[in-house]
Coordinates of C-alpha atoms in Angstrom, one line a residue:
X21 CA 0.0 0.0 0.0
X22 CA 1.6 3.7 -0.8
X23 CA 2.1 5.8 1.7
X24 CA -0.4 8.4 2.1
X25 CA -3.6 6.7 0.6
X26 CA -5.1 6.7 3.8
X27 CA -6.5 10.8 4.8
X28 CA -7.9 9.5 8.3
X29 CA -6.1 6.8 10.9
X30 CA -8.6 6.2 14.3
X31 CA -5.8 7.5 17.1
X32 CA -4.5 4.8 19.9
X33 CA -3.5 7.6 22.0
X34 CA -7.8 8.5 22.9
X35 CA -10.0 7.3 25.4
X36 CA -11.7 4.5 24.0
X37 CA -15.2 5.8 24.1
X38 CA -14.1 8.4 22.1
X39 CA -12.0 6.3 19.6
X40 CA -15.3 3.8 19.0
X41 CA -18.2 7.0 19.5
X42 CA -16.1 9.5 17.8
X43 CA -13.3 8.5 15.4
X44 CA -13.9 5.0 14.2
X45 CA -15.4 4.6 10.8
X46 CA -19.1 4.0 11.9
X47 CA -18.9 7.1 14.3
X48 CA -17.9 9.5 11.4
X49 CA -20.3 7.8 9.4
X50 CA -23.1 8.3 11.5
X51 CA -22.1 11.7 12.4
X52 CA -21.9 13.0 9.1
X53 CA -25.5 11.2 8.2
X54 CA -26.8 13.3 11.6
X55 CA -25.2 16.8 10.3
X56 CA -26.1 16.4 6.5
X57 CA -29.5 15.8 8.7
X58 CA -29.4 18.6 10.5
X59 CA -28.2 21.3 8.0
X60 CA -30.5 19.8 5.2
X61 CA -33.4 21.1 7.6
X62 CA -31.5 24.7 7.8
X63 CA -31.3 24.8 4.3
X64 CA -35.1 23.6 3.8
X65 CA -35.4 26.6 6.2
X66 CA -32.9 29.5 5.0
X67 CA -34.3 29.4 0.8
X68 CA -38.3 28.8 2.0
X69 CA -37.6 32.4 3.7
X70 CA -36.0 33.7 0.6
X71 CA -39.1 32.4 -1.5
X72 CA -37.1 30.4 -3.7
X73 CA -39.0 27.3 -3.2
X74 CA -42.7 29.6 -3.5
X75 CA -44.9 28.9 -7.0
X76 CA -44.2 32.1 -7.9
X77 CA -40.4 32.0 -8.1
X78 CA -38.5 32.2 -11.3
X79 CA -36.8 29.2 -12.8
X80 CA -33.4 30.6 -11.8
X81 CA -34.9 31.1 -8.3
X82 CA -36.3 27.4 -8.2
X83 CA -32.5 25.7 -9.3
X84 CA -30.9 28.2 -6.8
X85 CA -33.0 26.7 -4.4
X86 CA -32.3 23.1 -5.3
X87 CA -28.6 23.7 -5.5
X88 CA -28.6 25.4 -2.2
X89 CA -30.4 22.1 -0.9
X90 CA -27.7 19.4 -2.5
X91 CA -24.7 21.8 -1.6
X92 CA -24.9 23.1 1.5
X93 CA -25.4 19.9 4.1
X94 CA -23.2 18.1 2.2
X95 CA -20.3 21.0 2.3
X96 CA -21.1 21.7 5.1
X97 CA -21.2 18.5 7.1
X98 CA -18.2 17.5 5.4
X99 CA -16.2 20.3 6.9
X100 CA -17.3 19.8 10.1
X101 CA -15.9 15.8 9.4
X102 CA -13.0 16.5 8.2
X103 CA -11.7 20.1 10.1
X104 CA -13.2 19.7 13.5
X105 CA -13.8 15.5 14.4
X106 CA -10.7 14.4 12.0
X107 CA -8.4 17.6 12.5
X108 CA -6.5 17.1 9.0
X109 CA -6.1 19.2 5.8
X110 CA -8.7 18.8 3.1
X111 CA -6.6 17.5 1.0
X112 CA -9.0 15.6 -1.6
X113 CA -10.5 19.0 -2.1
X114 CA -7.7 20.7 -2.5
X115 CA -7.7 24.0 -4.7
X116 CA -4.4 23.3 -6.3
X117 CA -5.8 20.0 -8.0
X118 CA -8.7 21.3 -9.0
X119 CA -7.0 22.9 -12.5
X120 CA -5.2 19.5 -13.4
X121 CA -7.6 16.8 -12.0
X122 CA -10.4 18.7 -12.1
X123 CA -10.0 19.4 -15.8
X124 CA -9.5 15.6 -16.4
X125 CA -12.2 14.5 -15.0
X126 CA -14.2 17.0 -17.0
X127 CA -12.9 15.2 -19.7
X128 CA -13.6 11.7 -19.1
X129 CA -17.1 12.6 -18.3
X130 CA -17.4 14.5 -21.7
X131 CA -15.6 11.7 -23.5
X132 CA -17.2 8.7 -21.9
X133 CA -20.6 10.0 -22.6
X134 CA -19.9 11.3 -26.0
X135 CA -19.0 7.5 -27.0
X136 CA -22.3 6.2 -24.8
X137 CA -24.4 8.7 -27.8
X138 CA -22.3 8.2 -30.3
X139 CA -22.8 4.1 -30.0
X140 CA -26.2 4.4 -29.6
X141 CA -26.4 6.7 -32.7
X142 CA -24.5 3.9 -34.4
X143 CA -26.9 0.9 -32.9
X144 CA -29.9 3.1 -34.6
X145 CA -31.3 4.0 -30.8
X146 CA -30.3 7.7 -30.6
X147 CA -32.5 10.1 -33.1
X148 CA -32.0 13.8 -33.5
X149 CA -35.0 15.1 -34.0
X150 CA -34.4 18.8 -34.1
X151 CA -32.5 21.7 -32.2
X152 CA -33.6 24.2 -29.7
X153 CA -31.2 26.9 -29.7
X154 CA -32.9 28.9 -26.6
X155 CA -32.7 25.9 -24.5
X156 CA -32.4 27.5 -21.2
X157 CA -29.1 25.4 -19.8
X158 CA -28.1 27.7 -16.9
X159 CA -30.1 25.3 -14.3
X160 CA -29.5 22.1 -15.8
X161 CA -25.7 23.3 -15.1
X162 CA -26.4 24.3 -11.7
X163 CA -28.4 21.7 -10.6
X164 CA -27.3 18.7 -12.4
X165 CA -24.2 19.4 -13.1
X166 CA -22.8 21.5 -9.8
X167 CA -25.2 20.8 -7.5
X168 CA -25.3 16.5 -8.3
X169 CA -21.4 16.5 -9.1
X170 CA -20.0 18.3 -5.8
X171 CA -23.0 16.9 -3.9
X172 CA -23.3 13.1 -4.6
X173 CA -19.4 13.1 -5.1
X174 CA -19.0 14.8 -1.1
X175 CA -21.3 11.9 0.3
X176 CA -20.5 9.2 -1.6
X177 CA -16.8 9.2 -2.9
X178 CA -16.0 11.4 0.2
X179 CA -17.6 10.5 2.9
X180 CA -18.6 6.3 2.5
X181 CA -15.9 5.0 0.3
X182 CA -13.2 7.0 2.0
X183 CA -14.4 5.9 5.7
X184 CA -15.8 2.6 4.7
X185 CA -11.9 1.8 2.7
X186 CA -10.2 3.0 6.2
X187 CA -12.4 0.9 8.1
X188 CA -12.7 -2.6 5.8
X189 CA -10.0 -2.1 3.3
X190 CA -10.8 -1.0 -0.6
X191 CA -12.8 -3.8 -1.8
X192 CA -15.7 -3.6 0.9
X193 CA -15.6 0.3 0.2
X194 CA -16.0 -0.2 -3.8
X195 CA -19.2 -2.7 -2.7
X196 CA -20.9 -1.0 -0.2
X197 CA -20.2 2.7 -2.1
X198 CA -21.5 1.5 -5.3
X199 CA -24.6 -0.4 -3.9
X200 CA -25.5 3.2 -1.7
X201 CA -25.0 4.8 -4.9
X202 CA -27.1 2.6 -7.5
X203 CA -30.0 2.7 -4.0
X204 CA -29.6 6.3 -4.1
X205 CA -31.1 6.1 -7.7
X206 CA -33.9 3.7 -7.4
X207 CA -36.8 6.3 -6.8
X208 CA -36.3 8.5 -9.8
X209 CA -38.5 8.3 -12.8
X210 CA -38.5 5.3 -14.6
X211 CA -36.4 3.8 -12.7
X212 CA -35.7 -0.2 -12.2
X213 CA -33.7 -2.6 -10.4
X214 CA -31.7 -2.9 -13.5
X215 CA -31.4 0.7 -13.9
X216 CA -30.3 1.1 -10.4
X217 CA -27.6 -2.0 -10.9
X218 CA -26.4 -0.6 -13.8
X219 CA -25.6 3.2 -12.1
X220 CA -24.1 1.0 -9.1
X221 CA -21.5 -0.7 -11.5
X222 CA -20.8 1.9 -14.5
X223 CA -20.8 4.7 -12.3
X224 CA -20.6 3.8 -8.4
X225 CA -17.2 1.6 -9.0
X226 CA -16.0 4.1 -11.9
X227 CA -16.2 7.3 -9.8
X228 CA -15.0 5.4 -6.6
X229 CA -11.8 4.2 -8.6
X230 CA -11.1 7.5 -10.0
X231 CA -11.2 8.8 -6.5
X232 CA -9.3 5.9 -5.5
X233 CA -6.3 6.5 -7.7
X234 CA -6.3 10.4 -7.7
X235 CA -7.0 10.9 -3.8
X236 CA -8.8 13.8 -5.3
X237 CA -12.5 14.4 -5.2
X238 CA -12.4 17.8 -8.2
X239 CA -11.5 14.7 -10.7
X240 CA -14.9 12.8 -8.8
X241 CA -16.8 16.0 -9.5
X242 CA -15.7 16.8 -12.5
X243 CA -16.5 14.0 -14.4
X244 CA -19.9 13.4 -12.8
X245 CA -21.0 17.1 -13.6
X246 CA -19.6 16.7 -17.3
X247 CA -21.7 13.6 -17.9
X248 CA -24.8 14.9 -16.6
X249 CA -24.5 18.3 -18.3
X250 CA -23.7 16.7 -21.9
X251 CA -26.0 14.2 -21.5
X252 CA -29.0 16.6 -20.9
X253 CA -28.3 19.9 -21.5
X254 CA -26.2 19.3 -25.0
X255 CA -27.6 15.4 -26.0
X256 CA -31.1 16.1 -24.4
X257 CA -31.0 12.8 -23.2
X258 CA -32.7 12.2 -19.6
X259 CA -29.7 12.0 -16.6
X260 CA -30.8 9.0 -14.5
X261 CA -34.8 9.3 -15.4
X262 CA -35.0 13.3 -15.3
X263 CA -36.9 14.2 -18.2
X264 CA -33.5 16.5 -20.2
X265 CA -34.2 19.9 -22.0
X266 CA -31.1 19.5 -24.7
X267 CA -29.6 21.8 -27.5
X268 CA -30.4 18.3 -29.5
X269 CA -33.8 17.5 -29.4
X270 CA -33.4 13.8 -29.3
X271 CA -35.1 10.4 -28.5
X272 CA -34.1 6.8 -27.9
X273 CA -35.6 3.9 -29.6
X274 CA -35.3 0.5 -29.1
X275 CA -35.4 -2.4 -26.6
X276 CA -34.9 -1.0 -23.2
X277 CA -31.4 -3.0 -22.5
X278 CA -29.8 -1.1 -25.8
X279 CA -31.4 2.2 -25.6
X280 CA -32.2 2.6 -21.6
X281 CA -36.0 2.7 -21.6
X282 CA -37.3 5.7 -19.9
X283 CA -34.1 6.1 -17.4
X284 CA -32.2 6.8 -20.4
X285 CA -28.8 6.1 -21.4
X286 CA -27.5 5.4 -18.4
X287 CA -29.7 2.0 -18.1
X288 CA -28.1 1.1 -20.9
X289 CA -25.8 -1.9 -22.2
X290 CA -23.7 0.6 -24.0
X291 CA -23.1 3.2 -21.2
X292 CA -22.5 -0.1 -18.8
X293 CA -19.5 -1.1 -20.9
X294 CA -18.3 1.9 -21.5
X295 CA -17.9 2.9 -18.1
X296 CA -16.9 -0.6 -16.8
X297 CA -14.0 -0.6 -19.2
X298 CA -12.3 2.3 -17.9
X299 CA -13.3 0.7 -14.5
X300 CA -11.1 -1.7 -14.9
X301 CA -8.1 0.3 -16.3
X302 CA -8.1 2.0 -13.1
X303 CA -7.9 -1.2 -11.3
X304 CA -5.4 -2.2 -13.4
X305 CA -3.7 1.0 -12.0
X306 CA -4.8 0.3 -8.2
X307 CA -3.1 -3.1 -8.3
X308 CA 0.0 -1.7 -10.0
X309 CA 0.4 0.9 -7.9
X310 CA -0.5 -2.1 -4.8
X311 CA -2.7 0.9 -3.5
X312 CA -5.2 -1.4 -2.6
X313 CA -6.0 -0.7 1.0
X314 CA -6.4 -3.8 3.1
X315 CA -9.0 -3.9 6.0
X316 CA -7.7 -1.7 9.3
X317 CA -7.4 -4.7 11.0
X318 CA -4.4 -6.4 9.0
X319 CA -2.6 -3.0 8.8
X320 CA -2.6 -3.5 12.5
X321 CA -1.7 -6.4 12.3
X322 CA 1.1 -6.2 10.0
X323 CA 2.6 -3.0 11.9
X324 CA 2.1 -4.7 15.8

């Protein structure tokens, strides 16, 4: 295992009520779930007073709202994790990665959806139908792309596979991470137990890899917000069952397993390779690097 993969190590030196209620894996866990809790409630609170949420608000006013709901617990709670109850340096949110890894993981979102389309454009699923050049994409950026990339990424790449891999070792963390993250899914529109399989594997395993062999959550985030963006706003293709308003007015034909159904592209067979191939270049990485983290109790075991 490199040095350094590890952000977090429970400390010996602690009483051990606080090292099992405080710093062990299940504490932080839990802790975090309370404060995203506890701050989603404050931000339910802070844009009802601001009207954002009212009838009457403008479309601008309603995404603000919905960003302000997905980004602040999660930012939030994740500071008070990592400054306050770990006391480290946030490094996988660090601003000096964000131009370099940030920018590549802009681009294997772009890329890996681009080929998703562009198969399914080949298969005879994806139809352009027309354009709508006043497609209003300020939101869809906002809200799918910022608000789902930074949120989702915080909570699931940075919060439960980053505890969960210190706590059982990489290969729980990939499982348990990906499963949360295909759950996560399973109540959007159109959704099915395949749908919600396919998010855990193609994107639940890719992102957690990706965060796995970078340490760095802007390469998380910034693929996530590039595939949802693209696939919406620019291929007008609906991200994980949400109904997309696209500069391509498009529409997907064909049995559900090639084309994704109502879900979208994300349920399908093409996406699910796609993804799962650069899944496994990244674990070809992992295991070269021998980054993979064993569970906490063989490092203690190995070091005692």
């Amino acid at each position: 295992m490199q040095t350094g993969q590890i952000a977090f190590v429970t400390p010996v030196a602690v009483p051990g009520w606080q090292r099992w209620l405080v710093f062990s894996p299940v504490a932080r866990i839990v802790n975090f779930a309370v404060m995203m809790f506890v701050f989603t409630v404050a931000a339910h609170f802070v844009v009802g007073s601001l009207g954002w949420t009212a009838k009457e608000a403008s479309p601008l006013q309603h995404a603000l709202a919905r960003l302000a709901m997905q980004l602040l617990p999660a930012i939030l709670a994740y500071l008070v994790l990592v400054k306050l109850i770990e006391r480290r340096r946030l490094t996988e949110l660090s601003l000096r990665q964000l131009p370099g890894l940030g920018l590549l993981g802009l681009l294997v979102g772009a890329s890996l959806i681009s080929l998703v389309i562009g198969v399914l454009w080949l298969a005879g699923s994806y139809h352009v139908t027309g354009t709508n050049p006043h497609v209003d994409w300020l939101p869809a950026v906002l809200v799918v792309g910022l608000g789902a990339g930074i949120g989702e990424e915080i909570i699931t790449r940075g919060a439960l596979f980053r505890i969960v891999e210190e706590g059982l070792g990489t290969w729980w963390a990939l499982a348990i991470s990906a499963a949360f993250f295909g759950a996560a899914h399973i109540f959007n529109p159109g959704a099915t137990l395949w749908s919600s399989a396919a998010i855990a594997i193609e994107a639940g395993i890719l992102l957690a890899l990706l965060y796995h062999v970078t340490r760095s959550l802007w390469a998380c985030i910034g693929m996530h917000a590039a595939w949802n963006v693209l696939q919406g706003t620019l291929y007008g293709v609906a991200v994980s069952g949400t109904a997309a308003d696209g500069l391509l007015v498009s529409r997907l034909t064909g049995p559900d397993w090639l084309s994704g159904g109502s879900f979208g592209a994300e349920a399908s067979v093409a996406a699910l390779l796609a993804c799962s191939s650069v899944s496994v270049l990244l674990l070809i990485i992992a295991l070269r690097r021998h980054s993979i983290v064993p569970p906490a109790w063989r490092r203690n075991a190995a070091t005692a």
